[in-house]
CSV table of C-alpha atoms in Angstrom, one decimal:
chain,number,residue,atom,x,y,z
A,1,UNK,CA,-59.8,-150.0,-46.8
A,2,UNK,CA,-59.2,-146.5,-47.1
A,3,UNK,CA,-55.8,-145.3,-48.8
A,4,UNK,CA,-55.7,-141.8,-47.6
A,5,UNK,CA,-53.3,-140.9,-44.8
A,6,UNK,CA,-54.3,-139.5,-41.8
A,7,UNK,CA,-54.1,-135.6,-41.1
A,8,UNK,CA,-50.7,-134.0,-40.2
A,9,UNK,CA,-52.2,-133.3,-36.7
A,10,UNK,CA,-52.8,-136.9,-35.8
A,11,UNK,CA,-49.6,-138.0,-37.3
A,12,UNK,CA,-46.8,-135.7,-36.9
A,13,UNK,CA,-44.4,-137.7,-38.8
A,14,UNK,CA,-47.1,-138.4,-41.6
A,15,UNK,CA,-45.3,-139.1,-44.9
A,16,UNK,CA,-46.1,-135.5,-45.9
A,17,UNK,CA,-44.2,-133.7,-43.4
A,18,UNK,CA,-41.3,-136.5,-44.7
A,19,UNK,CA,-41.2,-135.0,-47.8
A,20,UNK,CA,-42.2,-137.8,-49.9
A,21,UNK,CA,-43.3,-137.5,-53.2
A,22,UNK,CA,-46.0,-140.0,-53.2
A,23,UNK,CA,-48.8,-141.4,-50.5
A,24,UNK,CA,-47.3,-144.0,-48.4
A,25,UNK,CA,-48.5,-147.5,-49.0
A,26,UNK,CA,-47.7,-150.9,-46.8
A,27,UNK,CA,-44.7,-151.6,-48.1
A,28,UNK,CA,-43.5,-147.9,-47.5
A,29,UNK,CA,-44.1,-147.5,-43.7
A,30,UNK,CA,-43.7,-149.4,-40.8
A,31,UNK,CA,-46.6,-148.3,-39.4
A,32,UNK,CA,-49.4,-147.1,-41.2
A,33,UNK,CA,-49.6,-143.4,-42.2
A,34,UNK,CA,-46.0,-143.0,-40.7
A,35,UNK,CA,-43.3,-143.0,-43.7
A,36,UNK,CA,-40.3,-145.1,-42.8
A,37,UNK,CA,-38.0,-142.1,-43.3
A,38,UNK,CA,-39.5,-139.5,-41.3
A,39,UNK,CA,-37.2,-138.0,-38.7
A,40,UNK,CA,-38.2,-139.5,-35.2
A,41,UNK,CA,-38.9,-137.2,-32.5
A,42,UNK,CA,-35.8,-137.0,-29.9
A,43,UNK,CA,-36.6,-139.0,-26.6
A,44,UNK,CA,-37.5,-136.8,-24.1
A,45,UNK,CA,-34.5,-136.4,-21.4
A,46,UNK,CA,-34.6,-138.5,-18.0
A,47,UNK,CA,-33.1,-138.2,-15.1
A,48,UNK,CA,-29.5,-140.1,-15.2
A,49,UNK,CA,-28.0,-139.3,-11.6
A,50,UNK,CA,-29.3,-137.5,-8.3
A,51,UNK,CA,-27.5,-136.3,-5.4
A,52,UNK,CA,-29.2,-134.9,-2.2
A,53,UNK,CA,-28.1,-131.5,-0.9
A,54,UNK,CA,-30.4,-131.7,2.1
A,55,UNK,CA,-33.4,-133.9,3.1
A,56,UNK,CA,-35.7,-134.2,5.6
A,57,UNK,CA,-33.5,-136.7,7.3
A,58,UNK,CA,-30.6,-134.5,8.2
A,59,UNK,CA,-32.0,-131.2,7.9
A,60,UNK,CA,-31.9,-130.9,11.6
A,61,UNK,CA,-28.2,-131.0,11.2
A,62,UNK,CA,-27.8,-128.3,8.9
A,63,UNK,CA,-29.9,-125.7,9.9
A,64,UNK,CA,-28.2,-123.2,11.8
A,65,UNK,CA,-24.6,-124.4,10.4
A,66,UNK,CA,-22.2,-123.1,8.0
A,67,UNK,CA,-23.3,-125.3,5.4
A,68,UNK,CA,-27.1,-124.0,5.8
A,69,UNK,CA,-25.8,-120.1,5.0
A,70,UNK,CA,-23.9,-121.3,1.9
A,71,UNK,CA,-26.6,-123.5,0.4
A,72,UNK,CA,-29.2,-120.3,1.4
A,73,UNK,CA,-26.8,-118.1,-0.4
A,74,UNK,CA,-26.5,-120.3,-3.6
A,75,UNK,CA,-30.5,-121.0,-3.8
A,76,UNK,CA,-31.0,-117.2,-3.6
A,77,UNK,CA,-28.3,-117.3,-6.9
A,78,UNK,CA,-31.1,-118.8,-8.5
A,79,UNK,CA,-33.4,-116.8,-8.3
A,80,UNK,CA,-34.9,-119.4,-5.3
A,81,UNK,CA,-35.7,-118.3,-2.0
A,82,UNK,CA,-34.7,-120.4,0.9
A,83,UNK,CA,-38.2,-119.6,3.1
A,84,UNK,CA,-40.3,-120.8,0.1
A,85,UNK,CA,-38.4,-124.2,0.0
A,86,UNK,CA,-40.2,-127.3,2.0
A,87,UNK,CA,-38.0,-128.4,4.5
A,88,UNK,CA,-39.9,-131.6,4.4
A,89,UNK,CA,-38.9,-132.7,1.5
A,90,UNK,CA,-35.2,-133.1,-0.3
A,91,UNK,CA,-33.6,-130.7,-2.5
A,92,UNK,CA,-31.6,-132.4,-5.3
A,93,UNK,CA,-29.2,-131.7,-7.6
A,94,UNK,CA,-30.1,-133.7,-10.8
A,95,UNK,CA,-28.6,-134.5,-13.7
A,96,UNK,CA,-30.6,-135.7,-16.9
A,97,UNK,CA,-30.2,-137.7,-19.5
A,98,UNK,CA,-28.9,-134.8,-22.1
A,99,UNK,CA,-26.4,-133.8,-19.4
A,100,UNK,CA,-28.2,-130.8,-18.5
A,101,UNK,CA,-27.8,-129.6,-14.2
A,102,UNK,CA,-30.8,-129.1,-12.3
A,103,UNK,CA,-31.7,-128.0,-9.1
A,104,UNK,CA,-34.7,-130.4,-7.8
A,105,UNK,CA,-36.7,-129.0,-5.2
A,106,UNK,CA,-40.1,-128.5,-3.6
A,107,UNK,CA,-41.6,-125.0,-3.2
A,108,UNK,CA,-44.8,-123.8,-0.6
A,109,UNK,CA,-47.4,-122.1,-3.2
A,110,UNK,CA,-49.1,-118.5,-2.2
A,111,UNK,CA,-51.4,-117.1,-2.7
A,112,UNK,CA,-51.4,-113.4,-4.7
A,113,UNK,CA,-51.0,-111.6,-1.5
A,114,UNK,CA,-48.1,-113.8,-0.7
A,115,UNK,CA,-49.4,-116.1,1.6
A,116,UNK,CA,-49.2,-119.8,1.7
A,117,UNK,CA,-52.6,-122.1,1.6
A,118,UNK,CA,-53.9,-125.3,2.6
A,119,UNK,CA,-54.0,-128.1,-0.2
A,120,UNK,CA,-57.1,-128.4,-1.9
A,121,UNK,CA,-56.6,-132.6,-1.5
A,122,UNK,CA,-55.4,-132.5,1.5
A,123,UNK,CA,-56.3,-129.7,3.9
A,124,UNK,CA,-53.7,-130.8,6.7
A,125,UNK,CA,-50.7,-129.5,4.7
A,126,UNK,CA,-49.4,-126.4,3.0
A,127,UNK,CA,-50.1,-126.8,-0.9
A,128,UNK,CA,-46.6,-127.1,-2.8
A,129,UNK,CA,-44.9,-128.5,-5.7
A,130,UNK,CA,-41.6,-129.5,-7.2
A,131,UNK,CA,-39.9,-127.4,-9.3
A,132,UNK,CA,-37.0,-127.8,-11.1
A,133,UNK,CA,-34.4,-125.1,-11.8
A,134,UNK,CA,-31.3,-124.7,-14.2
A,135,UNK,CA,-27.9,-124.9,-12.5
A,136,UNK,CA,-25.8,-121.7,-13.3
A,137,UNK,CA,-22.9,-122.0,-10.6
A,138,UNK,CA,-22.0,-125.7,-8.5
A,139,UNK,CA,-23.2,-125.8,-4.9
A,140,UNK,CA,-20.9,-125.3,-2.5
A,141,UNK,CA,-18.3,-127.9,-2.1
A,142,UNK,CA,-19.1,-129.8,1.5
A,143,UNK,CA,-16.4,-129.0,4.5
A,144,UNK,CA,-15.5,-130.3,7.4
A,145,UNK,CA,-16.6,-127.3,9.6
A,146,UNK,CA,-19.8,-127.1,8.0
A,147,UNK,CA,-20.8,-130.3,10.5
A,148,UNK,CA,-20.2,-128.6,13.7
A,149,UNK,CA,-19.9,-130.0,16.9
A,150,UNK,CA,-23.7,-129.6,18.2
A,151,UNK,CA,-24.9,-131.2,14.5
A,152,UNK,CA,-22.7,-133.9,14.6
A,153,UNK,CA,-23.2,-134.9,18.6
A,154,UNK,CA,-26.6,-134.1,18.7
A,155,UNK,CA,-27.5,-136.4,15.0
A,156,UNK,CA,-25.6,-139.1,17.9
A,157,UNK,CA,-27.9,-138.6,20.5
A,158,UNK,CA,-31.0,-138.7,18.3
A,159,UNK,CA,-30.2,-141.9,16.8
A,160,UNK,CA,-29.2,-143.4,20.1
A,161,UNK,CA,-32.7,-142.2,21.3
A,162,UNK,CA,-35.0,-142.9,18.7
A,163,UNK,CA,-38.2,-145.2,19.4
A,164,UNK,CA,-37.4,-148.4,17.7
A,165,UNK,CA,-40.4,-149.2,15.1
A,166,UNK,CA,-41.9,-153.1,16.2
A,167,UNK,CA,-40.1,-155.8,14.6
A,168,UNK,CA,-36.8,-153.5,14.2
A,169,UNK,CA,-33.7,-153.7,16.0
A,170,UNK,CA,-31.4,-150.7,17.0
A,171,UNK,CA,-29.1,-151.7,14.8
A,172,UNK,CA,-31.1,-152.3,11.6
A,173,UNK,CA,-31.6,-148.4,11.8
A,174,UNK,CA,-29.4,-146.5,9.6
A,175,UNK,CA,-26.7,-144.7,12.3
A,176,UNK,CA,-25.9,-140.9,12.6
A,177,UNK,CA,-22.8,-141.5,10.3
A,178,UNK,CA,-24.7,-143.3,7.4
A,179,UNK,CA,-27.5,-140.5,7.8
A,180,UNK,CA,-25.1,-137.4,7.5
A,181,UNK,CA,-23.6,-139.5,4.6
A,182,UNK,CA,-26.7,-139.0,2.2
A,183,UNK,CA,-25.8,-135.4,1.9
A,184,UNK,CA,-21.9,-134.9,3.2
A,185,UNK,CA,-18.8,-137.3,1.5
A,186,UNK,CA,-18.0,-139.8,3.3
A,187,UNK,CA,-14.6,-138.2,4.1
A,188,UNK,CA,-16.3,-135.3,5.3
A,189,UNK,CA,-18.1,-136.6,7.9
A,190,UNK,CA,-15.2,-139.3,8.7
A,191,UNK,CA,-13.1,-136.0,9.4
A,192,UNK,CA,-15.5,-134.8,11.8
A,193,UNK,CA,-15.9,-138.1,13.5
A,194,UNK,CA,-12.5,-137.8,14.0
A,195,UNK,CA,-12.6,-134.2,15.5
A,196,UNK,CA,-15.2,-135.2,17.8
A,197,UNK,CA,-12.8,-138.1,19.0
A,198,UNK,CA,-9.7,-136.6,19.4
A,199,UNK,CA,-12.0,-134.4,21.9
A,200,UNK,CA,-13.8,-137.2,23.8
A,201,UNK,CA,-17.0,-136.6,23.5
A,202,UNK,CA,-16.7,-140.2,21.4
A,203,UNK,CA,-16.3,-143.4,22.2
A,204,UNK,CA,-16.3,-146.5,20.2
A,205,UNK,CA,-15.9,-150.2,19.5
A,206,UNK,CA,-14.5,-151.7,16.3
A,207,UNK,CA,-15.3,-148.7,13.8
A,208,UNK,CA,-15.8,-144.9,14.5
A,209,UNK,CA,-18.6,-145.1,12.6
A,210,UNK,CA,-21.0,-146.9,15.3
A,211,UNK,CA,-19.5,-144.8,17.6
A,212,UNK,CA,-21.5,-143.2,21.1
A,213,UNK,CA,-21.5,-140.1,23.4
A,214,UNK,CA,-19.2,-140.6,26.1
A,215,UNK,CA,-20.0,-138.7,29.7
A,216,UNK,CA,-18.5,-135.7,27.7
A,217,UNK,CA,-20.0,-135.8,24.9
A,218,UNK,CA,-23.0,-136.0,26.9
A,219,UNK,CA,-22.5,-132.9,28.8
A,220,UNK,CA,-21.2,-130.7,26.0
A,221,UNK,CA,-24.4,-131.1,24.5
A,222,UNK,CA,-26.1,-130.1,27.2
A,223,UNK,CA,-24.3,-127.2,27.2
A,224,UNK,CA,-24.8,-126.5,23.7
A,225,UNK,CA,-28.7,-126.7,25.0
A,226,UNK,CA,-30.2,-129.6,23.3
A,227,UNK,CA,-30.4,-132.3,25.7
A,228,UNK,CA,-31.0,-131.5,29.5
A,229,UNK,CA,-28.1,-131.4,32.2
């Protein structure tokens, strides 16, 4: 068996690059060609926490609100822009292992000219990919106005008209309150529960949080024009 040591290239932390003043032997390594006191590589980073800013989920309730300008505003910070981003898919903020901030998100490619293009695997979507980008500033902090009135009553109506999948019941389906949840704090979207209340367009049983459109509720969203008078 042969005592030479592989190259440098196929072992980076050969006993050479170690410094060491003779070949290793058995006894030197614990694995062969690699000296026992060569500096390991540091582990790449992974992902140690995520928190959704928007997903597909609630996306319809935050286009067209306050909180949709600011997060706009704080992707074109950047050096992201908005139109680019997929709104089916999530944008994240991430957190690795190292404790280095990321923006997670996915981006429609172009072409040179600009424009977007069908995926070469699948030619029933827009080609994309997800990009991550280093966080210079916070996102903005979630407020209570920034789930307005149509957002929160219409995320209501939708979940108290969705089609059932077979085998499910209504109440196995995560509720407006849980789904505005994934991307508000909970006291956030408590407090406009509570706004929404203290106006009747509400109404509820044991917890707010299961709570329905009453005959008001009803009508002001109609008037807001999402559901037909």
């Amino acid at each position: 068996m042969s005592t030479t040591p592989p190259s440098a290239e196929a072992a980076p932390n050969d006993w050479r690059e170690a410094g060491c003043a003779r070949d290793c032997t058995t006894q030197h390594t614990f694995q062969w060609g690699r000296c026992a006191h060569a500096t390991e590589p540091a582990p790449e980073p992974t992902i140690a926490s995520r928190v959704s800013l928007v997903t597909p989920e609630t996306w319809p309730y935050i286009c067209g609100t306050p909180r949709d300008a600011k997060l706009q505003a704080w992707l074109r910070e950047h050096s992201i822009e908005p139109s680019c981003v997929s709104s089916d898919d999530p944008v994240s903020l991430v957190t690795r292992s190292d404790g280095t901030r990321l923006i997670e998100y996915t981006q429609y490619l172009v072409t040179a000219e600009g424009r977007r293009y069908l995926d070469p695997k699948d030619h029933t979507v827009a080609a994309k990919e997800t990009r991550l980008a280093p966080v210079h500033t916070p996102p903005p902090r979630p407020k209570r106005a920034d789930i307005t009135t149509h957002a929160l009553l219409q995320a209501i109506h939708d979940h108290a008209t969705r089609p059932i999948p077979p085998g499910k019941y209504r109440w196995e389906i995560p509720g407006a309150w849980w789904t505005l949840c994934t991307v508000y704090p909970e006291k956030v979207v408590t407090a406009a529960y509570e706004r929404e209340d203290d106006r009747g367009h509400l109404e509820c049983g044991v917890s707010l949080r299961t709570s329905w459109l009453t005959d008001k509720g009803t009508a002001r969203l109609a008037e807001l024009g999402s559901v037909p008078a």
